[in-house]
Short mmCIF file of C-alpha atoms and ligand atoms in Angstrom, two decimals:
data_model
loop_
_atom_site.label_atom_id
_atom_site.label_comp_id
_atom_site.label_asym_id
_atom_site.label_seq_id
_atom_site.Cartn_x
_atom_site.Cartn_y
_atom_site.Cartn_z
CA MET V 1 -33.70 152.58 -146.44
CA SER V 2 -35.05 149.02 -146.36
CA VAL V 3 -36.93 147.63 -143.34
CA LEU V 4 -35.38 144.46 -141.90
CA VAL V 5 -37.08 141.53 -140.18
CA ALA V 6 -35.62 138.50 -138.40
CA GLY V 7 -36.72 134.89 -138.19
CA VAL V 8 -35.57 132.30 -135.66
CA ASP V 9 -35.59 128.51 -135.95
CA SER V 10 -35.02 127.08 -132.48
CA SER V 11 -34.85 123.46 -133.63
CA THR V 12 -33.65 120.26 -132.04
CA GLN V 13 -29.96 120.48 -132.85
CA SER V 14 -29.39 124.22 -133.16
CA CYS V 15 -30.74 127.75 -133.23
CA LYS V 16 -30.67 129.63 -136.55
CA VAL V 17 -31.37 133.31 -137.13
CA VAL V 18 -31.91 134.99 -140.49
CA VAL V 19 -32.23 138.70 -141.14
CA ARG V 20 -34.12 139.57 -144.33
CA ASP V 21 -35.47 142.57 -146.17
CA ALA V 22 -39.15 142.83 -145.21
CA GLU V 23 -40.31 143.77 -148.69
CA THR V 24 -38.25 141.58 -151.01
CA GLY V 25 -37.17 138.80 -148.67
CA ARG V 26 -33.50 139.30 -149.66
CA LEU V 27 -31.17 137.56 -147.18
CA VAL V 28 -29.10 140.19 -145.41
CA ARG V 29 -27.23 138.08 -142.82
CA HIS V 30 -27.59 134.98 -140.68
CA GLY V 31 -26.15 133.18 -137.65
CA GLU V 32 -26.36 129.81 -135.94
CA ALA V 33 -25.47 128.22 -132.58
CA PRO V 34 -25.71 124.58 -131.43
CA HIS V 35 -28.08 123.16 -128.81
CA PRO V 36 -26.82 120.53 -126.37
CA PRO V 37 -27.67 116.90 -127.23
CA GLY V 38 -30.32 114.96 -125.34
CA THR V 39 -34.08 114.67 -125.17
CA GLU V 40 -34.53 116.68 -121.98
CA ILE V 41 -33.06 120.15 -121.89
CA ASP V 42 -33.06 123.18 -119.62
CA PRO V 43 -34.75 125.87 -121.79
CA GLU V 44 -32.06 128.29 -120.64
CA HIS V 45 -29.79 126.57 -123.24
CA TRP V 46 -32.20 127.67 -125.99
CA TRP V 47 -32.03 131.22 -124.70
CA THR V 48 -28.21 131.20 -124.63
CA ALA V 49 -28.03 129.66 -128.13
CA LEU V 50 -30.52 132.29 -129.38
CA GLN V 51 -28.36 135.12 -128.01
CA THR V 52 -25.24 133.58 -129.61
CA ALA V 53 -27.01 133.07 -132.96
CA ILE V 54 -28.33 136.66 -132.89
CA GLY V 55 -24.79 137.89 -132.22
CA ARG V 56 -23.45 135.79 -135.11
CA ALA V 57 -26.20 137.25 -137.31
CA GLY V 58 -24.87 140.73 -136.59
CA GLY V 59 -27.38 141.66 -133.87
CA LEU V 60 -30.88 143.08 -134.09
CA HIS V 61 -30.14 146.83 -133.70
CA ASP V 62 -31.52 147.60 -137.19
CA VAL V 63 -34.31 144.96 -137.21
CA ALA V 64 -37.96 146.06 -136.92
CA ALA V 65 -39.74 142.76 -136.20
CA LEU V 66 -38.95 139.16 -135.27
CA SER V 67 -40.80 135.84 -135.03
CA VAL V 68 -39.68 132.58 -133.47
CA ALA V 69 -40.39 129.15 -134.98
CA GLY V 70 -39.49 126.20 -132.78
CA GLN V 71 -39.33 122.44 -132.47
CA GLN V 72 -42.87 121.26 -131.71
CA HIS V 73 -44.37 119.59 -128.64
CA GLY V 74 -41.59 120.24 -126.05
CA MET V 75 -43.08 120.52 -122.54
CA VAL V 76 -41.91 123.70 -120.80
CA CYS V 77 -43.40 123.81 -117.30
CA LEU V 78 -43.30 127.08 -115.36
CA ASP V 79 -44.07 127.72 -111.69
CA ALA V 80 -46.17 130.63 -110.43
CA SER V 81 -43.18 132.97 -110.53
CA GLY V 82 -42.29 132.03 -114.12
CA ARG V 83 -39.33 129.79 -113.28
CA VAL V 84 -38.83 126.53 -115.19
CA VAL V 85 -39.97 123.64 -112.97
CA ARG V 86 -37.83 120.92 -114.60
CA PRO V 87 -35.87 120.49 -117.86
CA ALA V 88 -38.17 120.45 -120.91
CA LEU V 89 -39.06 117.03 -122.32
CA LEU V 90 -38.59 117.20 -126.09
CA TRP V 91 -40.67 115.80 -128.96
CA ASN V 92 -38.19 112.92 -129.38
CA ASP V 93 -38.29 111.83 -125.73
CA THR V 94 -40.19 108.54 -125.69
CA ARG V 95 -40.55 108.00 -121.92
CA SER V 96 -44.23 108.99 -122.22
CA ALA V 97 -45.07 106.14 -124.65
CA ARG V 98 -46.95 104.23 -121.93
CA ALA V 99 -48.76 107.43 -120.90
CA ALA V 100 -49.92 107.87 -124.51
CA GLU V 101 -51.42 104.36 -124.58
CA ASP V 102 -53.09 104.96 -121.21
CA LEU V 103 -54.68 108.19 -122.46
CA LEU V 104 -56.12 106.40 -125.49
CA ALA V 105 -57.58 103.59 -123.38
CA GLU V 106 -59.00 106.03 -120.81
CA LEU V 107 -60.78 108.24 -123.35
CA GLY V 108 -62.14 105.06 -124.94
CA ASP V 109 -63.45 103.75 -121.58
CA GLY V 110 -61.05 100.82 -121.82
CA ASP V 111 -61.17 100.43 -125.61
CA ARG V 112 -57.90 101.79 -127.04
CA ASP V 113 -59.10 102.05 -130.63
CA ALA V 114 -62.33 103.78 -129.64
CA GLY V 115 -60.20 106.16 -127.57
CA ALA V 116 -57.93 106.85 -130.56
CA ARG V 117 -61.00 107.77 -132.63
CA ARG V 118 -62.25 110.08 -129.87
CA TRP V 119 -58.88 111.84 -129.62
CA ALA V 120 -58.76 112.27 -133.42
CA ASP V 121 -62.31 113.69 -133.41
CA ALA V 122 -61.52 116.02 -130.51
CA VAL V 123 -58.13 117.48 -131.50
CA GLY V 124 -57.43 116.16 -135.02
CA SER V 125 -54.61 113.87 -133.81
CA VAL V 126 -54.08 110.73 -131.79
CA PRO V 127 -51.43 111.57 -129.18
CA VAL V 128 -48.19 109.57 -129.25
CA ALA V 129 -45.16 109.97 -126.96
CA SER V 130 -44.10 113.16 -128.78
CA PHE V 131 -47.21 115.13 -127.82
CA THR V 132 -47.15 117.53 -124.87
CA VAL V 133 -50.30 116.03 -123.37
CA THR V 134 -48.61 112.64 -122.89
CA LYS V 135 -45.59 114.31 -121.27
CA LEU V 136 -47.93 116.01 -118.78
CA ARG V 137 -49.43 112.62 -117.89
CA TRP V 138 -45.91 111.22 -117.44
CA LEU V 139 -45.08 114.14 -115.14
CA ALA V 140 -48.24 113.67 -113.08
CA ASP V 141 -47.45 109.97 -112.63
CA HIS V 142 -43.68 110.07 -112.12
CA GLU V 143 -42.87 113.48 -110.63
CA PRO V 144 -45.99 114.50 -108.65
CA ASP V 145 -44.06 117.10 -106.62
CA ALA V 146 -42.90 118.84 -109.80
CA ALA V 147 -46.40 118.49 -111.30
CA ALA V 148 -47.87 120.19 -108.24
CA ARG V 149 -45.66 123.25 -108.81
CA VAL V 150 -46.66 123.70 -112.48
CA ALA V 151 -48.64 126.90 -112.95
CA ALA V 152 -48.27 127.23 -116.74
CA VAL V 153 -47.30 125.00 -119.67
CA ALA V 154 -45.71 126.47 -122.80
CA LEU V 155 -44.01 125.22 -125.95
CA PRO V 156 -40.39 126.05 -126.85
CA HIS V 157 -41.35 128.88 -129.22
CA ASP V 158 -43.88 130.33 -126.75
CA TRP V 159 -41.24 130.44 -124.03
CA LEU V 160 -38.63 132.12 -126.25
CA THR V 161 -41.15 134.73 -127.45
CA TRP V 162 -42.09 135.40 -123.81
CA ARG V 163 -38.42 135.82 -122.87
CA LEU V 164 -37.81 138.14 -125.84
CA ALA V 165 -40.77 140.25 -124.69
CA GLY V 166 -39.04 140.60 -121.32
CA ALA V 167 -42.22 139.30 -119.73
CA THR V 168 -42.34 137.71 -116.30
CA GLY V 169 -46.07 137.29 -115.70
CA LEU V 170 -47.65 134.04 -116.86
CA ASP V 171 -50.62 135.92 -118.33
CA ALA V 172 -48.25 137.36 -120.97
CA LEU V 173 -47.62 133.89 -122.50
CA VAL V 174 -48.80 133.60 -126.11
CA THR V 175 -48.69 130.93 -128.80
CA ASP V 176 -50.09 130.33 -132.28
CA ARG V 177 -52.48 127.75 -133.71
CA SER V 178 -49.82 125.75 -135.58
CA ASP V 179 -47.72 124.93 -132.52
CA ALA V 180 -50.64 124.71 -130.08
CA SER V 181 -52.23 122.10 -132.36
CA GLY V 182 -49.33 119.78 -131.44
CA THR V 183 -50.06 119.84 -127.73
CA GLY V 184 -52.91 117.32 -127.90
CA TYR V 185 -55.22 119.67 -125.96
CA LEU V 186 -56.10 122.23 -128.62
CA GLN V 187 -58.93 121.70 -131.05
CA ALA V 188 -57.14 122.96 -134.16
CA SER V 189 -60.35 123.46 -136.14
CA THR V 190 -61.69 126.02 -133.61
CA GLY V 191 -58.53 127.22 -131.85
CA GLU V 192 -60.08 126.33 -128.46
CA TYR V 193 -58.23 124.53 -125.67
CA ARG V 194 -59.80 121.28 -124.47
CA ARG V 195 -59.33 121.55 -120.72
CA ASP V 196 -61.30 118.33 -120.26
CA LEU V 197 -58.46 116.47 -122.03
CA LEU V 198 -55.89 118.33 -119.97
CA ALA V 199 -57.79 117.23 -116.85
CA LEU V 200 -57.62 113.64 -118.07
CA ALA V 201 -53.85 113.95 -118.53
CA LEU V 202 -53.28 115.61 -115.14
CA ARG V 203 -55.86 113.41 -113.38
CA ASP V 204 -57.05 116.67 -111.82
CA GLU V 205 -59.94 118.84 -113.03
CA ALA V 206 -59.24 121.77 -110.72
CA ARG V 207 -55.57 121.96 -111.78
CA ALA V 208 -56.52 121.72 -115.45
CA GLU V 209 -58.94 124.64 -115.01
CA SER V 210 -56.43 126.85 -113.20
CA LEU V 211 -53.38 126.03 -115.34
CA ARG V 212 -52.23 129.04 -117.40
CA LEU V 213 -52.07 128.18 -121.11
CA PRO V 214 -50.62 130.62 -123.67
CA ARG V 215 -53.21 132.76 -125.45
CA VAL V 216 -53.61 131.57 -129.05
CA LEU V 217 -52.87 134.47 -131.41
CA ALA V 218 -54.20 134.88 -134.95
CA PRO V 219 -51.69 134.18 -137.77
CA ALA V 220 -50.37 137.74 -138.15
CA GLU V 221 -51.27 139.13 -134.73
CA ARG V 222 -48.62 141.03 -132.75
CA ALA V 223 -47.34 139.16 -129.71
CA GLY V 224 -45.98 142.39 -128.22
CA THR V 225 -42.70 144.25 -128.32
CA SER V 226 -39.31 143.57 -126.79
CA PRO V 227 -37.86 146.05 -124.27
CA SER V 228 -35.79 147.48 -127.16
CA GLY V 229 -38.92 148.09 -129.26
CA LEU V 230 -38.66 145.08 -131.58
CA VAL V 231 -42.14 143.99 -132.77
CA LEU V 232 -42.71 140.31 -131.99
CA GLY V 233 -44.81 138.02 -134.16
CA PRO V 234 -46.82 135.08 -132.80
CA GLY V 235 -44.23 132.57 -134.06
CA CYS V 236 -45.11 129.00 -135.09
CA GLY V 237 -44.13 125.35 -134.97
CA ASP V 238 -41.06 124.60 -137.06
CA ASN V 239 -42.94 122.59 -139.68
CA ALA V 240 -45.52 125.33 -140.19
CA GLY V 241 -42.52 127.67 -140.43
CA ALA V 242 -41.03 125.56 -143.23
CA ALA V 243 -44.32 125.63 -145.18
CA LEU V 244 -44.49 129.42 -144.82
CA GLY V 245 -40.81 129.86 -145.69
CA LEU V 246 -41.25 127.76 -148.83
CA GLY V 247 -44.41 129.71 -149.71
CA LEU V 248 -46.35 126.46 -150.20
CA ARG V 249 -49.85 126.70 -151.59
CA THR V 250 -52.81 124.44 -150.76
CA GLY V 251 -52.10 120.90 -151.97
CA GLN V 252 -48.31 121.25 -152.00
CA VAL V 253 -46.26 118.77 -150.00
CA PHE V 254 -42.82 119.00 -148.40
CA LEU V 255 -40.40 116.48 -146.96
CA SER V 256 -38.05 117.75 -144.26
CA LEU V 257 -35.05 115.64 -143.28
CA GLY V 258 -33.72 117.27 -140.11
CA THR V 259 -33.52 115.51 -136.75
CA SER V 260 -37.08 114.43 -137.49
CA GLY V 261 -38.35 113.30 -140.87
CA VAL V 262 -41.54 115.10 -141.82
CA VAL V 263 -43.97 114.71 -144.70
CA ALA V 264 -46.60 117.46 -144.57
CA ALA V 265 -49.14 119.04 -146.90
CA VAL V 266 -50.81 122.43 -146.80
CA ALA V 267 -54.54 121.73 -146.79
CA ASP V 268 -57.78 123.73 -146.69
CA ARG V 269 -59.58 121.10 -144.65
CA PRO V 270 -58.59 119.48 -141.34
CA THR V 271 -57.84 115.75 -141.10
CA ALA V 272 -58.63 113.40 -138.21
CA ASP V 273 -56.72 110.14 -138.74
CA PRO V 274 -57.77 107.59 -136.09
CA SER V 275 -54.71 105.43 -136.90
CA GLY V 276 -52.62 108.25 -135.43
CA LEU V 277 -50.08 108.10 -138.25
CA VAL V 278 -51.06 111.49 -139.65
CA ALA V 279 -51.36 114.36 -137.18
CA GLY V 280 -54.01 116.98 -137.94
CA PHE V 281 -51.93 120.07 -137.22
CA ALA V 282 -52.66 123.66 -138.22
CA ASP V 283 -50.38 125.74 -140.44
CA ALA V 284 -49.27 129.31 -139.73
CA THR V 285 -51.67 131.03 -142.15
CA GLY V 286 -55.08 129.82 -140.96
CA ARG V 287 -55.06 126.61 -142.99
CA HIS V 288 -54.13 123.05 -142.01
CA LEU V 289 -50.95 120.95 -142.07
CA PRO V 290 -51.63 117.20 -142.00
CA LEU V 291 -48.26 115.74 -141.10
CA ALA V 292 -46.46 112.42 -140.62
CA CYS V 293 -43.29 112.62 -138.53
CA THR V 294 -40.53 110.10 -137.90
CA LEU V 295 -38.07 110.10 -135.01
CA ASN V 296 -35.29 109.07 -137.40
CA ALA V 297 -33.98 111.14 -140.29
CA ALA V 298 -30.68 113.03 -140.81
CA ARG V 299 -29.02 111.29 -137.89
CA VAL V 300 -29.41 107.92 -139.63
CA LEU V 301 -26.89 109.26 -142.13
CA ASP V 302 -24.78 110.84 -139.35
CA ALA V 303 -24.56 107.41 -137.67
CA ALA V 304 -23.62 105.64 -140.92
CA ALA V 305 -20.97 108.26 -141.69
CA ARG V 306 -19.52 107.92 -138.18
CA LEU V 307 -19.42 104.13 -138.53
CA LEU V 308 -17.64 104.39 -141.87
CA GLY V 309 -15.30 107.12 -140.63
CA VAL V 310 -16.32 109.60 -143.36
CA GLY V 311 -18.03 112.97 -143.64
CA PRO V 312 -21.47 113.56 -145.23
CA ASP V 313 -20.14 114.19 -148.75
CA GLU V 314 -18.06 111.01 -148.78
CA LEU V 315 -21.03 109.03 -147.42
CA SER V 316 -23.07 110.35 -150.32
CA ALA V 317 -20.32 109.44 -152.82
CA LEU V 318 -20.04 105.91 -151.37
CA ALA V 319 -23.83 105.43 -151.58
CA MET V 320 -23.89 106.51 -155.21
CA ARG V 321 -21.16 103.99 -156.10
CA ALA V 322 -23.44 101.12 -154.94
CA GLU V 323 -26.28 99.67 -156.99
CA PRO V 324 -29.96 100.24 -156.03
CA GLY V 325 -30.84 97.64 -153.38
CA ALA V 326 -27.34 97.84 -151.84
CA GLY V 327 -26.50 94.27 -152.90
CA GLY V 328 -29.34 92.96 -150.70
CA LEU V 329 -28.39 94.94 -147.58
CA VAL V 330 -31.48 96.49 -145.93
CA HIS V 331 -31.23 99.03 -143.12
CA VAL V 332 -34.37 99.53 -141.00
CA PRO V 333 -33.44 102.80 -139.29
CA TYR V 334 -35.41 102.72 -136.03
CA LEU V 335 -32.32 104.03 -134.24
CA GLU V 336 -34.27 106.24 -131.81
CA GLY V 337 -37.30 103.96 -131.59
CA GLU V 338 -39.95 105.18 -134.04
CA ARG V 339 -43.11 107.26 -134.17
CA THR V 340 -44.33 106.53 -137.73
CA PRO V 341 -44.92 103.60 -137.43
CA ASN V 342 -45.60 103.98 -133.72
CA LEU V 343 -42.85 101.72 -132.29
CA PRO V 344 -41.24 103.76 -129.50
CA GLY V 345 -39.36 100.73 -128.16
CA ALA V 346 -37.95 99.55 -131.52
CA THR V 347 -34.27 99.48 -132.45
CA GLY V 348 -32.61 99.64 -135.85
CA SER V 349 -31.53 96.54 -137.75
CA LEU V 350 -29.44 95.53 -140.73
CA HIS V 351 -30.70 92.66 -142.88
CA GLY V 352 -29.21 90.68 -145.77
CA MET V 353 -25.60 90.61 -144.63
CA THR V 354 -23.39 88.32 -146.68
CA LEU V 355 -19.67 88.34 -147.45
CA ALA V 356 -20.58 89.89 -150.79
CA SER V 357 -23.08 92.50 -149.59
CA LEU V 358 -21.06 93.81 -146.67
CA THR V 359 -19.13 96.60 -148.37
CA ARG V 360 -18.67 100.24 -147.37
CA GLU V 361 -20.60 101.31 -150.47
CA ASN V 362 -23.56 99.05 -149.70
CA LEU V 363 -23.60 100.14 -146.03
CA ALA V 364 -23.79 103.79 -147.11
CA ARG V 365 -26.45 103.02 -149.72
CA ALA V 366 -28.51 100.97 -147.26
CA ALA V 367 -28.56 103.92 -144.82
CA VAL V 368 -29.77 106.31 -147.54
CA GLU V 369 -32.32 103.81 -148.85
CA GLY V 370 -33.51 102.85 -145.34
CA LEU V 371 -34.11 106.50 -144.46
CA LEU V 372 -35.95 107.16 -147.72
CA CYS V 373 -38.03 103.96 -147.46
CA LEU V 374 -39.10 105.11 -143.98
CA MET V 375 -40.13 108.43 -145.55
CA ALA V 376 -41.87 106.67 -148.46
CA GLU V 377 -43.97 104.80 -145.90
CA ALA V 378 -44.74 108.09 -144.12
CA THR V 379 -45.75 109.59 -147.48
CA ARG V 380 -48.15 106.69 -148.01
CA THR V 381 -49.90 107.52 -144.72
CA VAL V 382 -50.40 111.12 -145.90
CA ARG V 383 -51.83 109.84 -149.21
CA ASP V 384 -54.17 107.59 -147.22
CA GLN V 385 -55.76 110.81 -145.91
CA GLY V 386 -56.89 111.62 -149.45
CA ILE V 387 -54.03 114.02 -150.12
CA ALA V 388 -52.65 113.78 -153.66
CA VAL V 389 -48.85 113.74 -153.49
CA GLU V 390 -47.70 114.51 -157.02
CA ARG V 391 -44.34 116.09 -156.24
CA ILE V 392 -42.40 116.81 -153.08
CA THR V 393 -40.22 119.72 -152.01
CA LEU V 394 -37.18 118.42 -150.10
CA VAL V 395 -35.61 120.52 -147.30
CA GLY V 396 -33.72 120.05 -143.99
CA GLY V 397 -30.07 119.28 -143.28
CA ALA V 398 -29.99 115.92 -145.10
CA ALA V 399 -31.43 117.52 -148.27
CA ARG V 400 -27.84 118.66 -148.84
CA SER V 401 -26.86 115.05 -149.58
CA GLU V 402 -26.61 114.39 -153.32
CA ALA V 403 -27.32 110.68 -152.75
CA VAL V 404 -30.53 111.55 -150.89
CA ARG V 405 -31.61 113.86 -153.71
CA ARG V 406 -30.95 111.21 -156.38
CA VAL V 407 -32.44 108.22 -154.57
CA ALA V 408 -35.50 110.07 -153.18
CA PRO V 409 -37.58 110.15 -156.41
CA ALA V 410 -36.94 106.43 -157.02
CA LEU V 411 -38.39 105.53 -153.62
CA LEU V 412 -41.01 108.25 -153.18
CA GLY V 413 -42.28 107.61 -156.70
CA VAL V 414 -42.69 111.31 -157.56
CA PRO V 415 -40.40 114.11 -158.77
CA VAL V 416 -38.48 115.74 -155.94
CA GLU V 417 -37.86 119.47 -156.02
CA VAL V 418 -34.83 120.71 -154.10
CA PRO V 419 -34.65 124.45 -153.47
CA THR V 420 -31.29 126.08 -152.82
CA PRO V 421 -30.17 124.79 -149.39
CA GLY V 422 -31.25 127.29 -146.77
CA GLU V 423 -32.99 127.83 -143.47
CA TYR V 424 -36.61 127.60 -144.58
CA VAL V 425 -38.03 127.38 -141.05
CA ALA V 426 -36.24 130.58 -139.98
CA ASP V 427 -37.27 132.11 -143.32
CA GLY V 428 -40.91 131.27 -142.56
CA ALA V 429 -40.59 132.99 -139.19
CA ALA V 430 -39.02 136.04 -140.88
CA ARG V 431 -41.81 136.08 -143.43
CA GLN V 432 -44.34 135.99 -140.61
CA ALA V 433 -42.55 138.93 -138.92
CA ALA V 434 -42.79 140.91 -142.18
CA TRP V 435 -46.48 139.99 -142.43
CA VAL V 436 -47.14 141.18 -138.86
CA LEU V 437 -45.37 144.45 -139.61
CA SER V 438 -47.26 145.03 -142.86
CA GLY V 439 -50.73 144.51 -141.40
CA ALA V 440 -51.68 142.98 -144.79
CA SER V 441 -54.18 140.15 -145.19
CA GLU V 442 -51.58 137.81 -146.75
CA PRO V 443 -47.88 137.19 -146.07
CA PRO V 444 -45.51 139.10 -148.37
CA ALA V 445 -44.80 137.36 -151.70
CA TRP V 446 -41.11 136.56 -151.36
CA ASP V 447 -39.32 134.74 -154.15
CA ILE V 448 -37.55 131.64 -152.79
CA GLY V 449 -35.25 131.42 -155.81
CA GLU V 450 -34.29 128.52 -158.04
CA SER V 451 -34.99 124.89 -157.27
CA ARG V 452 -33.78 121.79 -159.07
CA THR V 453 -36.08 118.89 -159.90
CA TYR V 454 -34.79 115.33 -159.50
CA THR V 455 -36.51 112.38 -161.17
CA ALA V 456 -35.59 108.68 -161.30
CA PRO V 457 -37.21 105.42 -162.41
CA PRO V 458 -39.07 103.87 -159.45
CA THR V 459 -37.39 100.97 -157.61
CA PRO V 460 -40.37 99.12 -156.07
CA GLU V 461 -38.18 96.07 -155.35
CA VAL V 462 -36.10 98.16 -152.90
CA LEU V 463 -39.25 99.26 -151.09
CA ALA V 464 -40.58 95.69 -151.06
CA ALA V 465 -37.36 94.38 -149.45
CA TYR V 466 -37.53 97.21 -146.90
CA ARG V 467 -41.16 96.43 -146.02
CA LYS V 468 -40.31 92.79 -145.40
CA ALA V 469 -37.38 93.72 -143.13
CA ALA V 470 -39.44 96.41 -141.35
CA ARG V 471 -42.22 93.90 -140.62
CA HIS V 472 -39.59 91.64 -139.08
CA ALA V 473 -38.18 94.52 -137.02
CA ALA V 474 -41.67 95.48 -135.78
CA ALA V 475 -42.52 91.90 -134.84
CA SER V 476 -39.38 91.62 -132.71
CA VAL V 477 -40.14 94.66 -130.49
N1 LIG X 501 -24.49 117.30 -146.52
C1 LIG X 501 -25.21 116.67 -145.61
N2 LIG X 501 -25.57 115.38 -145.82
C2 LIG X 501 -26.30 114.71 -144.90
N3 LIG X 501 -26.71 115.24 -143.72
C3 LIG X 501 -26.38 116.52 -143.47
C4 LIG X 501 -25.62 117.30 -144.39
N4 LIG X 501 -25.46 118.54 -143.85
C5 LIG X 501 -26.09 118.52 -142.65
N5 LIG X 501 -26.64 117.32 -142.41
C6 LIG X 501 -27.36 116.87 -141.20
O1 LIG X 501 -28.53 117.61 -141.00
C7 LIG X 501 -28.89 117.60 -139.61
C8 LIG X 501 -29.31 118.99 -139.18
O2 LIG X 501 -30.40 119.36 -139.98
P1 LIG X 501 -31.44 120.44 -139.51
O3 LIG X 501 -32.51 120.49 -140.53
O4 LIG X 501 -30.72 121.70 -139.18
O5 LIG X 501 -31.96 119.75 -138.16
P2 LIG X 501 -32.86 120.31 -136.98
O6 LIG X 501 -33.74 121.38 -137.62
O7 LIG X 501 -33.65 119.13 -136.52
O8 LIG X 501 -31.97 120.84 -135.89
C9 LIG X 501 -27.65 117.10 -138.85
O9 LIG X 501 -27.94 115.80 -138.36
C10 LIG X 501 -26.56 117.11 -139.91
O10 LIG X 501 -25.59 116.12 -139.71
O1 LIG X 502 -42.25 116.41 -133.61
C1 LIG X 502 -42.14 116.98 -134.69
C2 LIG X 502 -43.33 117.27 -135.52
O2 LIG X 502 -44.51 116.71 -135.02
C3 LIG X 502 -40.78 117.39 -135.13
O3 LIG X 502 -40.77 117.74 -136.50
C4 LIG X 502 -40.25 118.51 -134.27
O4 LIG X 502 -40.98 119.70 -134.58
C5 LIG X 502 -38.74 118.69 -134.38
O5 LIG X 502 -38.34 119.15 -135.61
P1 LIG X 502 -36.82 119.22 -136.16
O6 LIG X 502 -35.97 119.80 -135.10
O7 LIG X 502 -36.43 117.84 -136.56
O8 LIG X 502 -36.93 120.14 -137.35
#
């Protein structure tokens, strides 16, 4: 009888569970449940959605091991008895933008750029509003009573793993290097916490010393067992989960278009980009995952579809009926502010409106092109770190759009490989669970199946028009 493992993706919009054969990786069953909208959420909603998704995936009665991958950076604060102190602030909550700037200036003794370099040298990344460390500073400044009750800080996947283990004590909290590297207070290259940086964020050395932080597990180390005997893996950040689920090798690059847009490469060496555009995260196998992340991605298309009163397939069809360049219409999609470039206060804009350009087809095309131009710019920042991007694997909800698949190679300037649509983050978590169970030195070699390669002649004029409009949008913040 085959051994089964489960993988969870507790992402921004939903929770997904896959159950797979530990040896072959064959998909046995899966389930999904939505998360509530918003950028601050009571973690209890993640727990409820996880239980619903597990139920929809046929339960875990015959599953031997499970790992949780989760949205990165979310600040889950627990009091001394393990209760959540306040709703979690998510990666896409930008209220800590000012706190991020303050932390750069303070580490640089008043010089922001020097501070950015020091942060990059210390933890591999320059914190922006998404990072946990900036959310802790926001909490210390704006909710001191809540801050005073915080006894432990965890990430979404740490908290879910802890709940699955049935643990109540804070000393049972565990994490992994990939997700911990997104806190802003873990030195990814050594796996050590930087409590001095935590003290800076909290404005309190004693609190930073006494705060319970999850123990950082090795890539395939057991996190424990659930009360029902399920082996728990260390879990990972969702982007590290995608890399593991896709089985990416060193040098390979993926583009994920979910709630966030992510361009990331598996790398043997860490990066430390002082511009802050590329975060020097860890992957889930002991390597590195330099990554550029945007706040805007699939929901740019959701918004355009809503405006046009169509579903995603019709939006795609409309976009493909328009010419490249959308008749001069340019959509700069900073709908949620933006992180790459770092413009948390920006808004989206539509340029080049004329009686001729303002058609449904051009509006749909401009949304697709705007999203992909944003991702082309993010790809450029990854290249600037010396990473050769020769082809890109496209995943995430918006990878299902045929227009996105066809336009992507024209704007990214490289062939785009699209694997069969699936839950690659949850698959990565399942693969990790199988790895933990096997005790082997490498994750199991699962076949991810067929992928289709899309190519297209480059359209540099579309990118040039976007850059001009984006400069205008940035200048007006
Ligand atoms: N065919 C499609 N075309 C465009 N967008 C799609 C399509 N199918 C799903 N999406 C979008 O993908 C997003 C969800 O993607 P997902 O990768 O699951 O996000 P997350 O992991 O951030 O929760 C939603 O915004 C949804 O509208
Ligand atoms: O902030 C980041 C990465 O740094 C995001 O990628 C989050 O990890 C959320 O991911 P999705 O829910 O969009 O997959």
